[in-house]
CSV table of C-alpha atoms and ligand atoms in Angstrom, one decimal:
chain,number,residue,atom,x,y,z
A,1,MET,CA,0.2,0.0,0.0
A,2,GLU,CA,1.4,3.6,-0.8
A,3,VAL,CA,0.8,6.4,1.3
A,4,PHE,CA,1.0,9.9,0.0
A,5,THR,CA,0.9,13.1,1.9
A,6,SER,CA,1.4,15.5,-1.3
A,7,ILE,CA,-1.0,16.0,-4.0
A,8,GLN,CA,1.8,16.1,-6.6
A,9,SER,CA,3.2,12.5,-5.5
A,10,LEU,CA,-0.2,11.2,-5.6
A,11,ARG,CA,-0.8,12.3,-9.0
A,12,ILE,CA,2.2,11.2,-10.5
A,13,TYR,CA,1.5,7.8,-9.3
A,14,LEU,CA,-2.1,7.8,-10.6
A,15,LYS,CA,-0.8,9.1,-13.9
A,16,GLN,CA,1.2,5.8,-14.2
A,17,GLN,CA,-1.5,3.6,-13.0
A,18,ARG,CA,-3.9,5.3,-15.6
A,19,ASN,CA,-1.1,4.7,-18.2
A,20,LEU,CA,-1.3,1.1,-17.6
A,21,GLY,CA,-5.0,1.3,-18.2
A,22,LYS,CA,-5.9,0.8,-14.6
A,23,SER,CA,-9.5,1.9,-13.2
A,24,ILE,CA,-9.6,3.7,-10.0
A,25,GLY,CA,-11.8,3.9,-7.4
A,26,LEU,CA,-11.9,6.7,-4.5
A,27,VAL,CA,-13.2,6.4,-1.2
A,28,PRO,CA,-13.2,9.8,0.7
A,29,THR,CA,-12.9,9.6,4.5
A,30,MET,CA,-12.0,11.6,7.6
A,31,GLY,CA,-10.3,8.4,9.1
A,32,ALA,CA,-11.2,7.1,12.4
A,33,LEU,CA,-11.8,4.3,10.1
A,34,HIS,CA,-14.6,1.3,10.9
A,35,GLN,CA,-16.5,-1.4,9.2
A,36,GLY,CA,-18.7,1.3,7.3
A,37,HIS,CA,-15.6,2.7,5.4
A,38,LEU,CA,-14.1,-0.7,4.7
A,39,ALA,CA,-17.2,-1.5,3.4
A,40,LEU,CA,-16.8,1.3,0.7
A,41,LEU,CA,-13.5,0.2,0.2
A,42,ASN,CA,-14.3,-3.5,-0.4
A,43,GLN,CA,-16.9,-2.3,-3.2
A,44,ALA,CA,-14.2,-0.1,-4.4
A,45,ASN,CA,-11.9,-2.8,-4.7
A,46,THR,CA,-14.4,-5.2,-6.3
A,47,GLU,CA,-15.1,-2.7,-8.8
A,48,ASN,CA,-11.8,-1.0,-9.8
A,49,GLU,CA,-8.0,-2.0,-10.1
A,50,ILE,CA,-6.8,0.6,-7.9
A,51,SER,CA,-8.4,2.0,-4.7
A,52,VAL,CA,-7.6,5.2,-3.3
A,53,CYS,CA,-8.6,6.1,0.4
A,54,SER,CA,-8.4,9.7,1.5
A,55,VAL,CA,-7.9,10.1,4.9
A,56,PHE,CA,-8.5,14.2,5.6
A,57,VAL,CA,-10.4,15.7,8.8
A,58,ASN,CA,-11.6,18.7,6.5
A,59,PRO,CA,-11.7,22.0,8.6
A,60,THR,CA,-13.9,23.6,5.8
A,61,GLN,CA,-17.0,21.5,6.7
A,62,PHE,CA,-17.0,22.1,10.5
A,63,ASN,CA,-19.1,25.1,11.7
A,64,ASN,CA,-18.4,24.3,15.1
A,65,PRO,CA,-14.7,24.7,16.1
A,66,GLU,CA,-15.0,22.1,19.2
A,67,ASP,CA,-16.6,19.4,16.8
A,68,LEU,CA,-13.4,19.8,14.5
A,69,ALA,CA,-10.9,19.9,17.6
A,70,LYS,CA,-12.7,16.7,19.0
A,71,TYR,CA,-12.7,14.8,15.9
A,72,PRO,CA,-10.9,11.7,16.6
A,73,ARG,CA,-7.4,11.5,14.6
A,74,THR,CA,-6.2,7.9,14.3
A,75,PHE,CA,-3.9,7.6,11.5
A,76,GLU,CA,-1.9,4.7,12.4
A,77,ALA,CA,-4.7,2.5,13.3
A,78,ASP,CA,-6.3,3.8,10.0
A,79,ARG,CA,-3.5,2.8,8.0
A,80,ALA,CA,-3.1,-0.8,9.6
A,81,LEU,CA,-7.0,-1.4,8.6
A,82,LEU,CA,-6.4,0.0,5.1
A,83,GLU,CA,-3.5,-2.2,4.5
A,84,GLY,CA,-5.4,-5.3,6.0
A,85,ALA,CA,-8.1,-4.4,3.4
A,86,ASN,CA,-5.9,-4.3,0.4
A,87,CYS,CA,-6.1,-0.7,-0.2
A,88,SER,CA,-3.9,0.3,-3.1
A,89,ALA,CA,-3.2,4.1,-1.8
A,90,VAL,CA,-3.9,6.1,1.1
A,91,PHE,CA,-4.1,10.1,0.7
A,92,ALA,CA,-3.7,11.7,3.8
A,93,PRO,CA,-2.5,15.4,3.3
A,94,SER,CA,-2.0,18.3,6.0
A,95,ALA,CA,-4.5,20.9,5.9
A,96,GLU,CA,-1.9,23.4,4.6
A,97,GLU,CA,-1.3,20.9,1.3
A,98,MET,CA,-4.9,20.9,0.7
A,99,TYR,CA,-5.6,24.6,1.3
A,100,SER,CA,-2.5,26.6,0.5
A,101,GLU,CA,-4.7,29.5,0.3
A,102,SER,CA,-8.4,29.4,1.9
A,103,PRO,CA,-10.7,29.1,-1.0
A,104,ALA,CA,-12.5,32.0,-2.4
A,105,LEU,CA,-15.2,29.7,-4.0
A,106,THR,CA,-18.5,29.0,-2.3
A,107,PHE,CA,-21.3,26.4,-3.2
A,108,ASN,CA,-24.8,26.9,-2.6
A,109,PHE,CA,-26.9,23.9,-2.9
A,110,GLY,CA,-30.4,25.6,-3.1
A,111,SER,CA,-33.0,23.9,-1.0
A,112,LEU,CA,-30.5,21.2,0.4
A,113,GLU,CA,-28.7,23.9,2.1
A,114,THR,CA,-31.9,24.9,4.3
A,115,VAL,CA,-33.0,21.4,5.4
A,116,MET,CA,-31.5,19.2,8.4
A,117,GLU,CA,-27.7,19.3,8.2
A,118,GLY,CA,-28.0,22.3,5.8
A,119,ALA,CA,-30.1,24.2,8.4
A,120,SER,CA,-28.2,23.1,11.5
A,121,ARG,CA,-24.5,23.3,10.5
A,122,PRO,CA,-24.5,26.5,8.2
A,123,GLY,CA,-21.7,26.4,5.6
A,124,HIS,CA,-21.5,22.6,6.1
A,125,PHE,CA,-22.0,21.5,2.6
A,126,ASN,CA,-20.1,24.3,1.0
A,127,GLY,CA,-17.1,22.9,2.8
A,128,VAL,CA,-18.2,19.4,1.8
A,129,GLY,CA,-18.4,20.7,-2.2
A,130,ILE,CA,-15.0,22.2,-2.1
A,131,VAL,CA,-13.3,19.2,-0.7
A,132,VAL,CA,-14.9,16.6,-2.8
A,133,SER,CA,-14.5,18.7,-5.9
A,134,LYS,CA,-10.9,19.1,-4.9
A,135,LEU,CA,-10.4,15.1,-4.5
A,136,PHE,CA,-12.4,14.2,-7.8
A,137,ASN,CA,-9.8,17.0,-9.4
A,138,ILE,CA,-6.9,15.3,-7.9
A,139,VAL,CA,-7.5,11.9,-8.1
A,140,GLN,CA,-9.9,11.8,-11.4
A,141,PRO,CA,-11.4,8.5,-10.2
A,142,ASP,CA,-13.6,6.5,-12.4
A,143,ARG,CA,-15.9,5.4,-9.4
A,144,ALA,CA,-16.4,7.3,-6.2
A,145,TYR,CA,-17.8,5.8,-3.2
A,146,PHE,CA,-20.0,7.2,-0.5
A,147,GLY,CA,-22.0,6.2,2.3
A,148,GLN,CA,-26.1,6.2,2.5
A,149,LYS,CA,-25.7,7.2,6.2
A,150,ASP,CA,-24.9,10.8,5.3
A,151,ILE,CA,-27.7,10.9,3.1
A,152,GLN,CA,-27.8,14.7,2.3
A,153,GLN,CA,-24.4,14.8,1.5
A,154,VAL,CA,-25.0,12.1,-1.3
A,155,ALA,CA,-27.7,14.5,-2.6
A,156,VAL,CA,-25.2,17.5,-2.5
A,157,ILE,CA,-22.7,15.3,-4.2
A,158,LYS,CA,-24.9,14.0,-6.9
A,159,ARG,CA,-25.8,17.5,-7.4
A,160,LEU,CA,-22.0,18.6,-7.6
A,161,VAL,CA,-21.2,15.8,-10.3
A,162,THR,CA,-24.0,16.8,-12.4
A,163,ASP,CA,-23.6,20.7,-12.3
A,164,LEU,CA,-20.0,20.5,-13.0
A,165,SER,CA,-20.0,17.3,-15.1
A,166,PHE,CA,-17.4,15.6,-13.2
A,167,GLN,CA,-16.7,12.3,-15.4
A,168,LEU,CA,-17.1,9.7,-13.0
A,169,GLU,CA,-19.6,7.3,-11.4
A,170,LEU,CA,-21.0,7.8,-7.9
A,171,VAL,CA,-21.6,4.5,-6.0
A,172,ILE,CA,-23.7,4.8,-3.0
A,173,CYS,CA,-23.2,2.0,-0.3
A,174,PRO,CA,-25.9,0.8,2.3
A,175,THR,CA,-25.5,1.9,6.2
A,176,VAL,CA,-23.3,-0.6,8.1
A,177,ARG,CA,-24.6,-1.0,11.4
A,178,ASP,CA,-23.7,-2.7,15.1
A,179,ALA,CA,-25.5,-6.0,16.0
A,180,SER,CA,-27.3,-3.4,18.0
A,181,GLY,CA,-28.6,-1.3,15.0
A,182,LEU,CA,-26.5,1.5,15.8
A,183,ALA,CA,-25.0,2.9,12.7
A,184,LYS,CA,-21.1,3.0,12.6
A,185,SER,CA,-19.8,6.3,13.1
A,186,SER,CA,-16.2,7.7,13.9
A,187,ARG,CA,-17.9,9.7,16.6
A,188,ASN,CA,-19.0,6.6,18.4
A,189,GLN,CA,-15.6,6.4,19.7
A,190,ARG,CA,-16.3,9.7,21.7
A,191,LEU,CA,-19.4,8.1,23.3
A,192,THR,CA,-19.0,6.9,27.1
A,193,LYS,CA,-20.1,3.2,28.0
A,194,THR,CA,-23.3,4.1,29.1
A,195,GLU,CA,-24.1,6.3,26.1
A,196,LEU,CA,-23.2,3.3,24.1
A,197,THR,CA,-26.3,1.4,25.3
A,198,ILE,CA,-28.2,4.4,24.9
A,199,ALA,CA,-27.5,5.0,21.4
A,200,PRO,CA,-29.1,1.9,19.8
A,201,HIS,CA,-32.5,3.9,20.7
A,202,ILE,CA,-32.0,6.2,17.6
A,203,TYR,CA,-32.1,3.3,14.9
A,204,ARG,CA,-35.0,1.5,17.2
A,205,ILE,CA,-37.2,4.7,17.2
A,206,LEU,CA,-36.5,5.1,13.5
A,207,SER,CA,-37.6,1.6,12.7
A,208,GLU,CA,-40.6,1.9,14.8
A,209,ALA,CA,-41.7,5.2,13.3
A,210,LYS,CA,-41.0,3.5,9.9
A,211,GLU,CA,-43.3,0.4,10.9
A,212,LYS,CA,-46.1,2.8,12.0
A,213,MET,CA,-46.0,4.6,8.8
A,214,LEU,CA,-46.1,1.7,6.3
A,215,ASN,CA,-49.0,0.3,8.5
A,216,GLY,CA,-51.0,3.4,7.9
A,217,SER,CA,-50.3,5.8,10.5
A,218,ASP,CA,-50.3,9.6,10.1
A,219,VAL,CA,-46.9,11.3,9.2
A,220,GLN,CA,-47.5,14.1,11.6
A,221,ASP,CA,-48.5,11.7,14.5
A,222,VAL,CA,-45.5,9.4,14.0
A,223,LYS,CA,-43.2,12.4,14.2
A,224,ASN,CA,-44.6,13.6,17.3
A,225,GLU,CA,-44.6,10.0,18.9
A,226,ALA,CA,-40.9,9.7,17.9
A,227,THR,CA,-40.0,13.1,19.2
A,228,LEU,CA,-41.7,12.3,22.6
A,229,ALA,CA,-39.8,9.0,22.5
A,230,PHE,CA,-36.5,10.9,22.4
A,231,SER,CA,-37.7,13.2,24.9
A,232,GLN,CA,-38.3,10.4,27.4
A,233,ILE,CA,-34.5,9.4,27.3
A,234,PRO,CA,-32.7,12.2,29.1
A,235,GLU,CA,-29.4,11.8,27.6
A,236,PHE,CA,-30.9,12.6,24.0
A,237,ALA,CA,-31.5,16.3,22.7
A,238,LEU,CA,-33.2,15.9,19.6
A,239,ASP,CA,-32.0,18.2,16.6
A,240,TYR,CA,-34.6,17.2,14.2
A,241,PHE,CA,-36.8,14.4,13.2
A,242,GLU,CA,-37.7,14.5,9.6
A,243,VAL,CA,-39.8,12.6,7.2
A,244,ASN,CA,-38.9,13.4,3.9
A,245,ASP,CA,-39.1,12.7,0.0
A,246,LEU,CA,-35.8,10.7,-0.6
A,247,ASN,CA,-34.8,12.9,-4.0
A,248,THR,CA,-35.4,16.3,-2.8
A,249,LEU,CA,-35.3,15.5,0.9
A,250,LEU,CA,-38.0,18.2,1.3
A,251,PRO,CA,-40.7,17.1,4.2
A,252,ILE,CA,-43.7,15.3,3.1
A,253,THR,CA,-47.2,14.7,4.9
A,254,ALA,CA,-48.0,11.6,3.5
A,255,ILE,CA,-45.6,8.7,2.5
A,256,LYS,CA,-45.6,7.2,-1.1
A,257,THR,CA,-45.7,3.6,-2.5
A,258,ASP,CA,-42.9,4.0,-4.5
A,259,LYS,CA,-40.0,3.2,-1.6
A,260,THR,CA,-38.9,6.9,-2.0
A,261,ASN,CA,-39.5,8.0,1.7
A,262,THR,CA,-37.0,8.5,4.3
A,263,ILE,CA,-36.6,9.6,7.7
A,264,CYS,CA,-33.6,11.4,8.9
A,265,VAL,CA,-32.6,12.1,12.4
A,266,ALA,CA,-29.9,14.1,14.1
A,267,VAL,CA,-29.6,13.8,17.8
A,268,PHE,CA,-27.1,14.8,20.8
A,269,LEU,CA,-26.1,12.2,22.6
A,270,GLY,CA,-24.0,13.8,25.6
A,271,ALA,CA,-21.9,16.3,23.5
A,272,VAL,CA,-21.9,14.1,20.5
A,273,ARG,CA,-23.9,14.6,17.6
A,274,LEU,CA,-25.1,11.7,15.9
A,275,ILE,CA,-27.3,11.1,12.6
A,276,ASP,CA,-29.1,8.3,10.9
A,277,ASN,CA,-31.7,7.7,8.2
A,278,ILE,CA,-33.6,5.1,7.2
A,279,ILE,CA,-35.0,4.7,3.4
A,280,PHE,CA,-38.5,2.8,2.9
B,1,AMP,P1,-16.7,10.1,7.2
B,1,AMP,O1,-15.2,9.6,7.4
B,1,AMP,O2,-17.5,10.2,8.4
B,1,AMP,O3,-16.7,11.4,6.3
B,1,AMP,O4,-17.1,9.0,6.3
B,1,AMP,C1,-16.7,8.8,4.9
B,1,AMP,C2,-17.6,8.1,3.9
B,1,AMP,O5,-18.0,6.9,4.9
B,1,AMP,C3,-18.9,8.9,3.8
B,1,AMP,O6,-19.4,8.7,2.6
B,1,AMP,C4,-19.7,8.2,4.8
B,1,AMP,O7,-21.0,8.2,4.3
B,1,AMP,C5,-19.7,6.6,4.7
B,1,AMP,N1,-20.0,6.0,5.9
B,1,AMP,C6,-19.6,6.5,7.2
B,1,AMP,N2,-20.1,5.5,8.0
B,1,AMP,C7,-20.9,4.7,7.5
B,1,AMP,C8,-21.5,3.5,7.8
B,1,AMP,N3,-22.1,3.1,9.2
B,1,AMP,N4,-21.9,2.8,6.6
B,1,AMP,C9,-21.6,3.0,5.2
B,1,AMP,N5,-21.0,4.0,5.1
B,1,AMP,C10,-20.5,4.9,5.9
């Protein structure tokens, strides 16, 4: 496995690989890797001859300096996991390498900026748009792999690829969960032992809400019940619980029959903000 910290050295390596006719799959991550990331990498390895995993805690997508400072950084463990998972190349640049100047460009993703993560984390998707565009330009992958876990990020990146005509295929992978149902997340590392026993209630409440709606319950009633369920567990502070159209991510008042409904949740568990979603 090759490890690159400079853009130029990665470009030289990738040019050689491309000249040999090899296809390239990119897995962008912020490190603190877990089975969710490795599922993306495995998919990339299955579909491409070369896999590139970027490990970069992108400062421009954090609107909360404390969240950025506390984001887990575990590069040596990440490197060992990637090596064991047959990753071809790791790209782990410093912030200075990625941003020799702070970017002047700003993205606006329209209504995606005003709901859920866009509303709760102003500027977040601008930062995502910038870093993902830079990674696409640096790596020029044939395919890029993203997790359904970050459902709004997927919608933003789809828009980015369409609007800027990036020549690549987006591959969206299902959310990997613990046996308890808890979605794997780098932020889970920051949960206490007690919080780790409480966190699985997120997916339980999501799953129950889904079942109720599929059984004909009114969407607003289900939202109210879910909000109540979160409030009854004192360690939780709910940010949002939304029932949306999968394509627009705008709220809906009645579910559709074509499996394009989604429930999205963001909740603080102690100091840690967790997100999850279900498509049904
Ligand atoms: P992150 O390091 O959190 O920025 O995530 C890097 C990529 O891994 C993103 O495309 C995420 O959506 C994806 N990812 C994170 N957690 C999971 C998970 N539990 N299952 C599948 N993909 C995930």
